[in-house]
Every structure is written in structure tokens, then in C-alpha cells.
Amino acid sequence: MGNSISLAGYTFVVEESKEISGEDLGLLQEKLLQLNWGVQHPASGPMRLKLWVDGDEVVKVDPDIGYVLRLLEKLVEYRTWINAVVNVERACFMDDFGTMAGYSIAAEKIAGVEVPKKADYVRTILCEGGRIVSHLIGLGSFVGVMGVHTPMQWALIAREKFLDAFEVYSGQRIATASIIPGGVRYEPTGKFIEKMISAVDFLEKEFIPRYAEVFIDNPTLKLRSQGIGVVPKEKAVELGLAGPALRASGVASDVRKDYPYAAYGELDFKVVTKEEGDAYARYLVLWEELIESAKIIRQAIEGLPEGEWRTKFPIKVPPGEAYVNVEWARGCFGFHLISDGGTGPYRLKMRAPSFANVWALPEIMKNVKLADVPVIFASLYMCHGDIDR
Amino acid sequence: MEAKEALKIPFEATKKVLRVTKALFAPKATEIWWDKGIKRELHYRGKHIINAELCIGCSMCARACPVNCIDMVPTGVKKPRAVPKVRANECIFCGLCEDACPTKPEKAIKLTDHYSMILEDVTWDRLTEYVFEPENLEEALEKAKKMEELLEKKKQEALKKKQQAQQAKAEAKKEQPSPEKESNPQKGSKGEE
């Protein structure tokens, strides 16, 4: 193949078998090409989708993951109960608080330690801050894959305010290591609360009206994303979708509401759902959750109780196991933690939402146009650190 | 309708022009920070500072470190028996060593707001050599040695005192029988009487 496309670096493989996904393609099979969408693609991140393309139409998709595998689950086995959080939080750098909170709750369950109420509230504030930070990038990158990079910059400006607040609280902007078994590591000082409120103010008064004016209900955006990658309610449950992608199909599944942890049981918020189940609905779910999260932070700051923020966590934890689900930014994150009575975890299994979403791709991306592949991919709101762990 | 919209156009256009001109003369969003000596926040986790005078050599920081980048270097004195040395290349600045340090009220190992860690001619060897060591180690060692000498002196003094006391006792014991001997004859004399 001496044409210009092969010179550009794409590899085309003519399929040997005539049948693909149960259909006899007949003469078309000679046109069928394998396209590597990913690893170097600006929208893909560190993963690859093997796409079998017939002209402009995608016939078959095979996700190829494992490019950022860091063996986090194994590394946790070499840590003590407390310093294992530095591995757990690195599941994904965007919302590290959710994973740390889940691990800590699981460890506390085994050890039988009760956390002070103030720690619960601070965890709630931090988790929602992490969710906002993550959703902002999700919104920005969703419009970004269509070639408009302004919303990403706007989102990063709003995100910066939250990162400033995290720095005041814990000393680091991204890898905070601030939620540990037995509470939270630092006292929520007045300056942290002040910074958090100013960040939420900026989000609600500056970012949300300005962004809603241009990028929500945008006719061009709707043309590209409405009716694309539709997942009906029954199929979403069958595929095992998680998080905003599941809620956009009309399933009101939210661990914060169903099995409240931290201080979510005492706060008033609603679960955002959409009925359409297409890419645009998933985008809107992210958008409305952003507004909900800002409200939760305000409520939690108002109800912040006095008292201790950390209790003593034993060095050796009695044998036992616990399974804890938390509502992470990208969906339900499960932690199966086992203790054999030692100074550290015996085994930690993490059930990641993005990993569940990635295997729905072959079903969702059947018979779509090649140009819609990045739109569907970004709308499922996946994180690669979370897929590979 | 069309006429109305046409009327709106210059108004909208001037609005946009005003917005752009405003943005042109607005203060810059970015700033040069590295020569300003900006103080970071309360909990900022930067370069380590290790106080050898406060350190008790318990090696709790080395155990708490998730990446095992803290080595305990033996000092040769009894207290502290060893002091921490942080391999800066491997450190992830999580601050868990500071949490684990048991000295009160001031911690012996602390993460400061010192964030500029610049190495010139960076090679792998130089990076691996880049460590945070206790700053006042020699003074602390001298102090510790002096303290040990003092303690030894005190011990020796105490020993001497003990020995003296023992000698005195022994002497007293030696002396005691003589009055007994003196008394015995008295008793004997008494008995005789």
C-alpha cells in the first residue's frame, strides 16, 4: 500500500474472515480496515481502540488497555495501614479524595474505629471539591474532543481556585494524601474554609453563568452529540455502566443517596438523572452535578461541627474483611480490603467504574460514524489511571 | 423583526469591542513568582528540615515512609543513636514522616515551605547523591558527646562516691569491731563486776 494514508502512519489490515459481529459482509470485507485509534490520539489518552472501519462506519471496536498499569493493588500490600493512602489516591489524580475516603472507611470498618463527626464533614467537603475538579475537566475535555479548546481553559481557571484551597488545607495541590484511616490529617483552618467558599463563589457566580451562556444548549454541540451513543435504561444496567453515564440513562443510582457514608446522610441534595441516554445527556448530567456539588459544599461548611478531626488508628488491625462502596466522581468505586492481623493490608481489590465503562464501548460504538468515536469516548467520562490501576 | 435585529447589531458590536478593549488593559493573569520569595501556606510540604538536637533516633519516620526513602545513619553516640537522611530523589513529599515523629512540642523532622530544589549539571549520580541531611549534626553530636562526657563524669563521680562510701563502710566495719572489742572487755568487765 503505497498511498498517502499508509505513509502517515496508519496500519490497514484486511480482515481474513468474512463474518464480523455476526454479519456476512460479502464484498465489503475488502474495504474493511483496522485503524488504531489511540495512544497518540489527542482525545484517547494512554489507551488504544482497535477500530475496524468500513469506509466511514465503525464495524467493530476492541479496547486495548494497560499502558499505565502501576500495580497499585499490589503495592498497597507493602504499606502500613496509614501510608497506603499514597498508593490508593494515585488511582486517579483528578479526584483523589473519593478513593482515599473509601479506603479509610473500609480500614475503619475492620478496626472498629469510629471517626469524629468533624472528620466526616471535612471528608464530605474535600470529596465534593474533588468531584467538582474532576467534572470541570470532564466538561472541558468533552467539548475539547470536538475541536473547541476554550471551555477547557475556562474550566482550568475555575479548577485552579479549588486546587488553591486544597493547597491551603494539605500543602499539595493534587496528591494531597489528606484523608487517612482515623479521620483527616489536618485541621480545617479558617483560611481553608475561606478559600473553599471563594472557590465555590467563583464557580457559581463567574464560571457557571458564563459557561452556560455559551456551551450549554449550544446548537452546534447538540448537532454533534444528540442522539449519538444512545444507551437505553435496560441496556445500561445490563452493560454495567457506572456513574454519570448510568444516571444519564435514567437509572437513579448514587451511593451517596442509597448507602450514605461520611456526612452525606445529613445533607440535602438530589440525584441528577436524564432519560435520553445519549452523549449530550451524559454531558448535561456532569453539568448539573457540578451545581449540586457546589450546594453540598456550602451546606457542609455551614454545618461543620466543633471538636476533634482525627482519632488514633491502631498499628495492628485484627483479622477481618470489609467491602465499601463510595460514589467517586466517575461512579461507584468499590474497595474490598482484607486484614490478616498485620501492620498493613493483606489484600486490596479496587472495583473501578471506568473499567466497567470501557467494556461497554464495543456495544455502544457499533455502527457509528468514525467522527463520533471521540464524542462517545469522552462522554463516557473515563479515567485511564482508573482503568489500569 | 429584521429591522429590529439590524438595529441591534451595532449595539452588540460596540459591546463586544468594549469587552475586548477592557481585556487588553486588564492586569495580567500570570505573574513571575520565583524571585519574589513567596511564602507558601501553613501545611506546605516542601524541603525537609531535620533537627538533630531534637531527634531521639527512634526511626519512626523511616517506618512511616511509603517509599522507603529515609535512611537512619548511625551517629556513634548513644542519644540519638541514628539520625534520618532523606533521599530527595525518591521522596514524594507526603509528609507522613512529620506525622509519625514523636518529639514534642517541636518535631525533629519537618517539611518546610522551601520549594526551590535546584541541582546544576543534573546527572543520575548527582540526583541520587541529593539528600536532605540534618543541618546541625556536628553541633548536636558535640553536644551529645559533651553530655555523654558529663554523664560519664557524673557516673564516675557517683561510682567514686559509692566506692568511697563502700570504703568508708568497710573502714567503719573495720573500725566497728574495735569498739566492740573495746566494749566487749567493758561488758566483760561489767560481767566481771
Coordinates of C-alpha atoms in Angstrom, one line a residue:
Chain A
M1 CA 0.0 0.0 0.0
G2 CA 1.9 3.0 -1.2
N3 CA -0.8 5.6 -0.7
S4 CA -0.5 8.7 1.4
I5 CA -2.6 7.3 4.3
S6 CA -0.2 4.4 5.0
L7 CA 2.7 6.8 4.8
A8 CA 1.0 8.9 7.5
G9 CA 1.4 6.0 9.9
Y10 CA -1.9 4.2 9.9
T11 CA -1.9 0.5 9.6
F12 CA -4.6 -1.1 7.5
V13 CA -5.3 -4.8 7.9
V14 CA -7.7 -6.6 5.6
E15 CA -9.7 -9.0 7.7
E16 CA -9.3 -12.6 6.8
S17 CA -12.8 -13.8 7.9
K18 CA -15.8 -12.6 6.1
E19 CA -18.1 -12.5 9.2
I20 CA -17.8 -9.7 11.6
S21 CA -20.2 -9.4 14.5
G22 CA -22.5 -12.0 13.0
E23 CA -22.9 -10.3 9.7
D24 CA -21.6 -11.6 6.4
L25 CA -20.1 -8.6 4.8
G26 CA -19.5 -10.1 1.4
L27 CA -17.6 -7.9 -1.0
L28 CA -17.3 -5.2 1.6
Q29 CA -14.7 -7.1 3.5
E30 CA -12.0 -6.0 1.2
K31 CA -12.7 -2.4 2.2
L32 CA -12.5 -3.3 5.9
L33 CA -9.6 -1.6 7.6
Q34 CA -8.2 -1.8 11.1
L35 CA -7.5 1.6 12.5
N36 CA -5.5 2.3 15.6
W37 CA -7.4 5.0 17.4
G38 CA -5.3 5.9 20.3
V39 CA -2.2 6.0 22.3
Q40 CA -1.1 9.0 20.2
H41 CA -4.6 10.4 19.6
P42 CA -5.3 13.7 21.4
A43 CA -8.6 12.5 22.7
S44 CA -7.7 9.0 23.7
G45 CA -5.3 9.3 26.4
P46 CA -2.9 6.4 27.1
M47 CA -5.0 3.7 25.7
R48 CA -5.8 2.3 22.2
L49 CA -9.0 1.4 20.5
K50 CA -8.7 -1.1 17.7
L51 CA -11.4 0.1 15.2
W52 CA -12.5 -2.0 12.2
V53 CA -13.7 0.6 9.8
D54 CA -15.9 0.2 6.7
G55 CA -15.5 3.5 4.9
D56 CA -16.7 5.9 7.5
E57 CA -18.6 3.4 9.6
V58 CA -17.2 1.6 12.6
V59 CA -17.9 -2.1 12.4
K60 CA -16.1 -3.4 15.5
V61 CA -14.2 -2.0 18.4
D62 CA -11.7 -3.6 20.7
P63 CA -10.3 -1.6 23.6
D64 CA -6.6 -2.2 24.3
I65 CA -5.7 -1.1 27.8
G66 CA -2.7 -1.5 30.1
Y67 CA -0.4 1.4 29.1
V68 CA -0.4 3.0 32.5
L69 CA -0.6 -0.1 34.8
R70 CA 1.1 0.7 38.1
L71 CA 0.1 -2.3 40.2
L72 CA -1.4 -0.1 42.9
E73 CA -3.3 -3.0 44.4
K74 CA -0.1 -5.0 44.9
L75 CA 1.8 -2.0 46.2
V76 CA -0.7 -1.5 48.9
E77 CA 0.3 -4.9 50.4
Y78 CA 3.8 -3.5 51.2
R79 CA 2.4 -0.5 53.1
T80 CA 1.2 0.2 56.6
W81 CA -2.5 0.9 57.2
I82 CA -1.9 4.7 57.1
N83 CA 0.6 5.2 54.4
A84 CA -1.3 3.0 52.0
V85 CA -3.3 6.1 51.1
V86 CA -0.5 7.4 48.9
N87 CA -1.0 4.4 46.6
V88 CA -4.8 4.5 46.8
E89 CA -5.0 8.1 45.9
R90 CA -2.9 7.6 42.8
A91 CA -5.8 5.6 41.2
C92 CA -6.6 8.9 39.5
F93 CA -5.2 12.3 40.2
M94 CA -8.4 14.2 39.3
D95 CA -10.5 13.1 42.3
D96 CA -8.1 11.6 44.8
F97 CA -10.3 12.3 47.8
G98 CA -13.0 9.8 46.9
T99 CA -10.6 6.8 46.7
M100 CA -8.9 7.8 49.9
A101 CA -12.2 8.2 51.7
G102 CA -13.3 4.7 50.5
Y103 CA -10.1 3.0 51.6
S104 CA -10.2 4.8 55.0
I105 CA -13.8 3.8 55.7
A106 CA -13.0 0.2 54.8
A107 CA -10.0 0.2 57.2
E108 CA -12.1 1.8 59.9
K109 CA -14.8 -0.9 59.5
I110 CA -12.2 -3.7 60.1
A111 CA -10.5 -2.0 63.0
G112 CA -13.8 -0.9 64.6
V113 CA -12.7 2.7 64.8
E114 CA -15.4 5.5 64.9
V115 CA -14.5 8.7 63.2
P116 CA -15.3 12.1 64.8
K117 CA -18.1 14.0 63.2
K118 CA -15.9 16.9 62.2
A119 CA -13.7 14.5 60.2
D120 CA -16.9 13.2 58.3
Y121 CA -17.8 16.8 57.4
V122 CA -14.3 17.7 56.2
R123 CA -14.2 14.4 54.2
T124 CA -17.5 15.5 52.6
I125 CA -16.2 18.9 51.7
L126 CA -13.0 17.5 50.2
C127 CA -14.8 14.7 48.3
E128 CA -17.2 17.2 46.7
G129 CA -14.3 19.6 45.9
G130 CA -12.6 16.6 44.2
R131 CA -15.8 15.9 42.3
I132 CA -16.0 19.5 41.1
V133 CA -12.4 19.5 40.0
S134 CA -12.9 16.2 38.1
H135 CA -16.2 17.2 36.5
L136 CA -14.7 20.5 35.3
I137 CA -12.0 18.6 33.4
G138 CA -14.7 16.2 32.1
L139 CA -16.8 19.1 30.7
G140 CA -13.8 20.8 29.2
S141 CA -12.5 17.7 27.5
F142 CA -15.9 16.7 26.2
V143 CA -16.1 19.9 24.2
G144 CA -12.4 19.7 23.6
V145 CA -12.6 16.5 21.5
M146 CA -14.8 18.3 19.1
G147 CA -12.1 20.8 18.5
V148 CA -13.1 23.7 20.7
H149 CA -10.5 24.2 23.4
T150 CA -11.8 27.4 25.1
P151 CA -14.1 25.6 27.6
M152 CA -11.1 23.6 28.8
Q153 CA -9.2 26.8 29.6
W154 CA -12.2 28.2 31.4
A155 CA -12.7 25.1 33.4
L156 CA -9.0 25.1 34.3
I157 CA -9.3 28.6 35.7
A158 CA -12.2 27.5 37.9
R159 CA -10.3 24.4 38.9
E160 CA -7.3 26.4 40.0
K161 CA -9.3 28.1 42.7
F162 CA -10.2 24.7 44.2
L163 CA -6.6 23.5 43.9
D164 CA -5.5 26.6 45.9
A165 CA -8.0 25.6 48.6
F166 CA -6.5 22.1 48.7
E167 CA -3.0 23.5 49.0
V168 CA -4.0 25.6 51.9
Y169 CA -5.6 22.6 53.6
S170 CA -3.0 19.9 52.9
G171 CA 0.1 21.5 51.4
Q172 CA -0.2 19.9 48.0
R173 CA -2.4 20.7 45.1
I174 CA -3.1 17.3 43.5
A175 CA -1.5 14.4 45.5
T176 CA -2.9 15.6 48.8
A177 CA -2.7 12.4 51.0
S178 CA -5.1 14.2 53.4
I179 CA -7.7 11.6 54.2
I180 CA -6.4 8.7 56.3
P181 CA -7.9 5.9 58.4
G182 CA -9.0 7.5 61.6
G183 CA -10.1 10.9 60.3
V184 CA -8.4 13.6 58.3
R185 CA -4.8 14.7 58.6
Y186 CA -5.1 18.4 59.2
E187 CA -7.4 20.7 61.0
P188 CA -9.8 22.7 58.6
T189 CA -8.4 26.1 59.4
G190 CA -10.4 29.3 58.8
K191 CA -8.3 30.1 55.8
F192 CA -9.1 26.8 54.1
I193 CA -12.9 27.4 54.7
E194 CA -12.4 31.0 53.3
K195 CA -10.6 29.7 50.2
M196 CA -13.2 27.0 49.6
I197 CA -16.0 29.5 49.9
S198 CA -14.3 31.9 47.5
A199 CA -13.7 29.0 45.0
V200 CA -17.4 28.0 45.2
D201 CA -18.4 31.6 44.8
F202 CA -16.2 31.9 41.7
L203 CA -17.8 28.7 40.3
E204 CA -21.3 29.8 41.0
K205 CA -21.1 33.4 40.1
E206 CA -18.5 33.6 37.4
F207 CA -18.0 30.2 35.8
I208 CA -21.5 28.7 35.7
P209 CA -23.4 31.7 34.1
R210 CA -20.6 32.3 31.6
Y211 CA -20.2 28.7 30.6
A212 CA -24.0 28.1 30.5
E213 CA -24.4 31.1 28.1
V214 CA -22.1 29.6 25.5
F215 CA -21.6 25.8 25.9
I216 CA -24.8 24.5 27.3
D217 CA -27.8 24.4 25.0
N218 CA -25.4 25.2 22.2
P219 CA -26.9 24.3 18.7
T220 CA -23.6 23.1 17.2
L221 CA -22.8 21.0 20.3
K222 CA -26.3 19.5 20.1
L223 CA -25.8 18.6 16.4
R224 CA -22.7 16.7 17.2
S225 CA -23.8 14.9 20.4
Q226 CA -27.6 14.5 20.5
G227 CA -28.7 11.0 19.5
I228 CA -25.2 9.6 19.5
G229 CA -24.2 6.6 21.5
V230 CA -27.7 6.1 22.9
V231 CA -27.9 3.6 25.7
P232 CA -31.4 2.7 26.9
K233 CA -32.2 2.1 30.5
E234 CA -32.2 -1.7 30.4
K235 CA -29.1 -1.9 28.4
A236 CA -27.2 0.4 30.7
V237 CA -27.9 -1.9 33.6
E238 CA -27.0 -4.9 31.5
L239 CA -23.7 -3.4 30.4
G240 CA -22.9 -2.4 34.0
L241 CA -22.3 1.3 33.3
A242 CA -21.4 3.4 36.3
G243 CA -21.6 6.9 37.5
P244 CA -22.8 9.8 35.3
A245 CA -23.1 7.5 32.3
L246 CA -25.6 5.3 34.2
R247 CA -27.5 8.3 35.5
A248 CA -27.9 9.7 32.0
S249 CA -29.8 6.6 31.0
G250 CA -32.4 7.2 33.7
V251 CA -31.2 5.0 36.5
A252 CA -31.1 7.0 39.7
S253 CA -28.1 5.1 41.2
D254 CA -26.0 7.1 43.6
V255 CA -24.1 5.6 46.6
R256 CA -24.3 9.0 48.4
K257 CA -28.1 8.7 48.5
D258 CA -28.5 4.9 48.6
Y259 CA -25.9 4.0 51.2
P260 CA -24.8 7.3 52.8
Y261 CA -21.2 7.5 54.0
A262 CA -19.3 10.4 55.6
A263 CA -21.8 13.2 56.2
Y264 CA -24.0 12.7 53.1
G265 CA -26.9 11.3 55.1
E266 CA -27.4 14.7 56.8
L267 CA -27.1 16.9 53.8
D268 CA -29.9 17.7 51.3
F269 CA -29.1 17.1 47.6
K270 CA -30.8 15.5 44.6
V271 CA -29.6 12.8 42.3
V272 CA -29.3 14.1 38.7
T273 CA -30.8 11.8 36.1
K274 CA -31.6 12.2 32.4
E275 CA -33.8 10.0 30.3
E276 CA -32.2 10.3 26.8
G277 CA -29.1 8.3 27.4
D278 CA -27.1 9.9 24.6
A279 CA -23.8 11.7 24.7
Y280 CA -25.4 15.1 25.3
A281 CA -27.4 13.7 28.3
R282 CA -24.2 12.5 29.8
Y283 CA -22.7 15.9 29.3
L284 CA -25.7 17.6 31.0
V285 CA -25.5 15.2 34.0
L286 CA -21.9 16.3 34.6
W287 CA -23.0 19.9 34.3
E288 CA -25.9 19.6 36.8
E289 CA -23.9 17.5 39.2
L290 CA -21.4 20.3 39.3
I291 CA -24.1 22.7 40.5
E292 CA -25.3 20.1 43.1
S293 CA -21.8 19.6 44.4
A294 CA -21.3 23.4 45.0
K295 CA -24.6 23.3 47.0
I296 CA -23.3 20.3 49.1
I297 CA -20.1 22.1 49.9
R298 CA -22.0 25.2 51.1
Q299 CA -24.2 23.0 53.3
A300 CA -21.3 21.1 54.8
I301 CA -19.4 24.2 55.6
E302 CA -22.4 25.7 57.4
G303 CA -22.9 22.5 59.4
L304 CA -19.2 22.0 60.3
P305 CA -19.2 20.8 63.9
E306 CA -16.6 21.6 66.6
G307 CA -14.3 19.0 68.0
E308 CA -11.5 16.7 67.1
W309 CA -10.7 15.8 63.5
R310 CA -8.6 12.7 64.0
T311 CA -8.6 9.7 66.2
K312 CA -5.9 7.2 66.9
F313 CA -5.8 4.4 64.4
P314 CA -4.2 1.2 65.8
I315 CA -0.9 0.0 64.3
K316 CA -2.1 -3.6 64.2
V317 CA -5.6 -4.3 63.0
P318 CA -7.5 -7.5 63.9
P319 CA -8.2 -10.0 61.1
G320 CA -11.3 -9.4 59.0
E321 CA -12.5 -8.0 55.8
A322 CA -14.8 -5.2 54.6
Y323 CA -16.4 -4.1 51.3
V324 CA -17.1 -0.4 51.0
N325 CA -18.6 1.5 48.1
V326 CA -18.2 5.2 47.6
E327 CA -19.6 7.5 44.9
W328 CA -16.5 8.7 43.2
A329 CA -16.6 11.4 40.5
R330 CA -16.7 8.7 37.8
G331 CA -19.1 6.4 39.6
C332 CA -19.3 3.7 42.2
F333 CA -15.9 2.8 43.5
G334 CA -15.6 -0.4 45.5
F335 CA -12.9 -1.4 48.0
H336 CA -12.5 -5.0 49.2
L337 CA -10.0 -4.8 52.0
I338 CA -8.7 -7.8 53.8
S339 CA -6.6 -7.8 57.0
D340 CA -4.7 -10.7 58.4
G341 CA -3.9 -9.0 61.7
G342 CA -0.7 -7.4 60.5
T343 CA 0.6 -3.8 60.3
G344 CA -0.7 -3.4 56.8
P345 CA -3.4 -4.6 54.4
Y346 CA -3.3 -8.2 53.3
R347 CA -5.1 -7.5 50.0
L348 CA -7.0 -4.7 48.5
K349 CA -9.2 -5.1 45.5
M350 CA -10.5 -2.0 43.8
R351 CA -13.6 -2.1 41.6
A352 CA -13.3 0.8 39.3
P353 CA -16.1 2.5 37.4
S354 CA -14.1 3.5 34.4
F355 CA -13.1 -0.2 33.9
A356 CA -16.8 -1.1 33.8
N357 CA -17.5 1.7 31.3
V358 CA -14.6 0.8 28.9
W359 CA -16.1 -2.7 28.2
A360 CA -19.4 -1.1 27.2
L361 CA -17.6 0.6 24.3
P362 CA -17.8 -2.3 21.8
E363 CA -21.6 -2.4 22.3
I364 CA -22.2 1.4 22.2
M365 CA -19.9 2.0 19.2
K366 CA -21.5 -0.4 16.8
N367 CA -22.3 1.2 13.5
V368 CA -21.4 4.7 14.4
K369 CA -19.5 7.2 12.3
L370 CA -15.8 7.4 12.8
A371 CA -16.1 11.1 13.7
D372 CA -18.4 10.2 16.6
V373 CA -15.9 7.8 18.2
P374 CA -14.2 10.6 20.2
V375 CA -17.5 12.1 21.2
I376 CA -18.8 8.8 22.7
F377 CA -15.4 8.1 24.2
A378 CA -15.3 11.5 26.0
S379 CA -18.9 11.4 27.0
L380 CA -18.4 8.1 29.0
Y381 CA -16.1 10.1 31.2
M382 CA -13.3 7.6 31.8
C383 CA -10.0 8.0 33.5
H384 CA -7.0 5.9 32.4
G385 CA -5.4 5.8 35.8
D386 CA -8.6 4.2 37.0
I387 CA -8.9 1.7 34.1
D388 CA -5.4 0.3 34.5
R389 CA -4.7 0.9 38.3
Chain B
M1 CA -38.3 41.9 13.2
E2 CA -35.5 42.1 10.7
A3 CA -35.2 45.9 11.1
K4 CA -35.1 45.4 14.9
E5 CA -32.3 42.9 14.7
A6 CA -30.4 45.1 12.3
L7 CA -30.7 47.9 14.8
K8 CA -29.3 45.6 17.5
I9 CA -26.2 44.8 15.5
P10 CA -24.2 48.0 16.2
F11 CA -25.1 47.9 19.8
E12 CA -23.9 44.3 20.2
A13 CA -20.8 45.1 18.2
T14 CA -19.8 48.0 20.5
K15 CA -20.5 45.8 23.5
K16 CA -18.0 43.2 22.2
V17 CA -15.4 45.9 21.2
L18 CA -15.7 47.3 24.7
R19 CA -15.2 43.8 26.2
V20 CA -12.1 43.2 24.2
T21 CA -10.5 46.6 25.0
K22 CA -11.3 46.0 28.7
A23 CA -9.5 42.7 28.5
L24 CA -6.5 44.3 26.7
F25 CA -5.9 46.8 29.6
A26 CA -6.7 44.4 32.4
P27 CA -3.9 43.3 34.7
K28 CA -2.1 40.2 33.7
A29 CA -3.4 36.9 34.9
T30 CA 0.0 35.4 35.2
E31 CA 2.9 36.6 37.4
I32 CA 6.5 35.9 37.8
W33 CA 6.8 34.3 41.2
W34 CA 10.2 32.7 41.6
D35 CA 12.2 35.8 42.6
K36 CA 9.5 37.2 44.9
G37 CA 10.2 34.9 47.9
I38 CA 6.6 33.9 48.1
K39 CA 5.6 32.3 51.4
R40 CA 3.6 29.1 50.9
E41 CA 0.8 28.1 53.1
L42 CA 0.7 26.6 56.6
H43 CA 1.0 23.0 55.7
Y44 CA 3.1 23.4 52.6
R45 CA 5.1 20.2 52.0
G46 CA 8.5 21.2 50.6
K47 CA 12.1 20.6 51.6
H48 CA 12.7 18.6 54.8
I49 CA 14.5 20.2 57.8
I50 CA 15.9 17.7 60.2
N51 CA 16.9 18.9 63.7
A52 CA 19.5 16.5 65.1
E53 CA 19.3 18.1 68.5
L54 CA 15.7 17.2 68.9
C55 CA 16.0 13.8 67.2
I56 CA 15.8 10.8 69.6
G57 CA 16.7 8.2 66.9
C58 CA 13.6 6.2 67.2
S59 CA 13.3 5.6 63.4
M60 CA 9.5 6.0 63.3
C61 CA 9.9 8.3 60.3
A62 CA 11.7 5.6 58.3
R63 CA 9.0 3.2 59.1
A64 CA 6.2 5.6 58.2
C65 CA 7.7 6.5 54.8
P66 CA 5.7 4.9 52.0
V67 CA 8.6 4.8 49.5
N68 CA 11.3 3.9 52.0
C69 CA 13.4 6.9 51.1
I70 CA 14.6 7.7 54.7
D71 CA 17.8 6.0 55.9
M72 CA 18.8 6.0 59.5
V73 CA 22.5 6.9 59.6
P74 CA 24.3 5.7 62.8
T75 CA 26.0 8.6 64.6
G76 CA 28.3 6.9 67.0
V77 CA 26.8 8.4 70.1
K78 CA 24.2 6.9 72.3
K79 CA 21.5 9.5 72.0
P80 CA 20.5 9.9 69.2
R81 CA 21.7 6.5 68.1
A82 CA 20.9 7.3 64.5
V83 CA 19.6 10.3 62.5
P84 CA 17.4 10.3 59.4
K85 CA 18.7 11.1 56.0
V86 CA 16.1 11.7 53.2
R87 CA 16.9 10.7 49.7
A88 CA 15.3 13.7 47.9
N89 CA 15.2 12.0 44.5
E90 CA 12.8 9.3 45.7
C91 CA 10.8 11.4 48.2
I92 CA 7.1 12.0 47.3
F93 CA 6.6 14.8 49.9
C94 CA 3.6 13.2 51.5
G95 CA 4.6 14.5 55.0
L96 CA 3.8 11.2 56.8
C97 CA 7.3 11.2 58.4
E98 CA 6.4 14.5 60.1
D99 CA 3.1 13.0 61.4
A100 CA 5.0 10.0 62.8
C101 CA 7.7 11.9 64.6
P102 CA 7.0 11.6 68.4
T103 CA 9.1 14.6 69.7
K104 CA 7.0 17.3 71.4
P105 CA 6.3 20.2 71.1
E106 CA 8.5 20.6 68.0
K107 CA 9.0 17.9 65.5
A108 CA 12.6 16.7 64.8
I109 CA 11.8 16.1 61.1
K110 CA 9.7 18.8 59.4
L111 CA 8.6 19.7 55.9
T112 CA 9.2 23.4 55.3
D113 CA 7.8 25.9 52.7
H114 CA 11.2 25.9 50.9
Y115 CA 10.2 24.7 47.5
S116 CA 13.2 25.6 45.2
M117 CA 15.4 22.5 44.9
I118 CA 17.7 23.2 42.0
L119 CA 20.6 21.0 41.0
E120 CA 23.1 22.1 38.4
D121 CA 24.6 19.6 35.9
V122 CA 22.0 17.1 36.7
T123 CA 23.1 13.5 36.1
W124 CA 21.6 10.4 37.6
D125 CA 24.6 10.1 40.0
R126 CA 24.1 13.6 41.2
L127 CA 20.4 13.1 41.7
T128 CA 21.0 10.0 43.8
E129 CA 23.5 11.9 45.8
Y130 CA 21.0 14.7 46.5
V131 CA 19.9 14.2 50.1
F132 CA 18.4 16.2 53.0
E133 CA 20.7 15.8 55.9
P134 CA 20.4 17.2 59.4
E135 CA 21.8 20.7 59.3
N136 CA 23.2 20.9 62.8
L137 CA 24.5 17.4 63.1
E138 CA 28.1 18.2 64.2
E139 CA 26.9 20.6 66.9
A140 CA 24.4 18.2 68.0
L141 CA 27.0 15.4 68.1
E142 CA 29.4 17.6 70.0
K143 CA 26.6 18.4 72.4
A144 CA 25.7 14.8 72.8
K145 CA 29.4 13.9 73.3
K146 CA 29.7 16.6 75.9
M147 CA 26.5 15.3 77.5
E148 CA 27.9 11.8 77.5
E149 CA 31.2 13.0 79.0
L150 CA 29.3 14.9 81.6
L151 CA 27.2 11.8 82.3
E152 CA 30.3 9.7 82.4
K153 CA 31.9 12.1 84.8
K154 CA 28.8 12.1 86.9
K155 CA 28.7 8.3 86.7
Q156 CA 32.4 8.1 87.7
E157 CA 31.8 10.6 90.4
A158 CA 28.9 8.6 91.6
L159 CA 31.0 5.5 91.3
K160 CA 33.7 7.2 93.3
K161 CA 31.2 8.3 95.9
K162 CA 29.9 4.8 96.0
Q163 CA 33.4 3.4 96.3
Q164 CA 34.2 6.0 98.9
A165 CA 31.1 5.1 100.8
Q166 CA 31.9 1.4 100.5
Q167 CA 35.4 2.1 101.7
A168 CA 34.0 4.2 104.5
K169 CA 31.6 1.4 105.3
A170 CA 34.4 -1.1 105.1
E171 CA 36.5 1.2 107.3
A172 CA 33.6 1.6 109.6
K173 CA 33.2 -2.1 109.6
K174 CA 36.8 -2.4 110.3
E175 CA 36.5 0.3 112.9
Q176 CA 33.3 -1.1 114.3
P177 CA 34.8 -4.4 115.6
S178 CA 37.4 -2.4 117.5
P179 CA 34.9 -0.6 119.7
E180 CA 33.1 -3.9 120.0
K181 CA 36.4 -5.3 121.2
E182 CA 36.7 -2.3 123.4
S183 CA 33.2 -2.7 124.5
N184 CA 33.4 -6.4 125.0
P185 CA 36.0 -6.1 127.6
Q186 CA 33.9 -3.5 129.1
K187 CA 31.0 -5.8 129.0
G188 CA 33.2 -8.5 130.2
S189 CA 34.4 -6.2 132.9
K190 CA 30.8 -5.4 133.6
G191 CA 30.1 -9.1 133.7
E192 CA 33.1 -9.5 135.8
E193 CA 31.7 -6.8 138.0

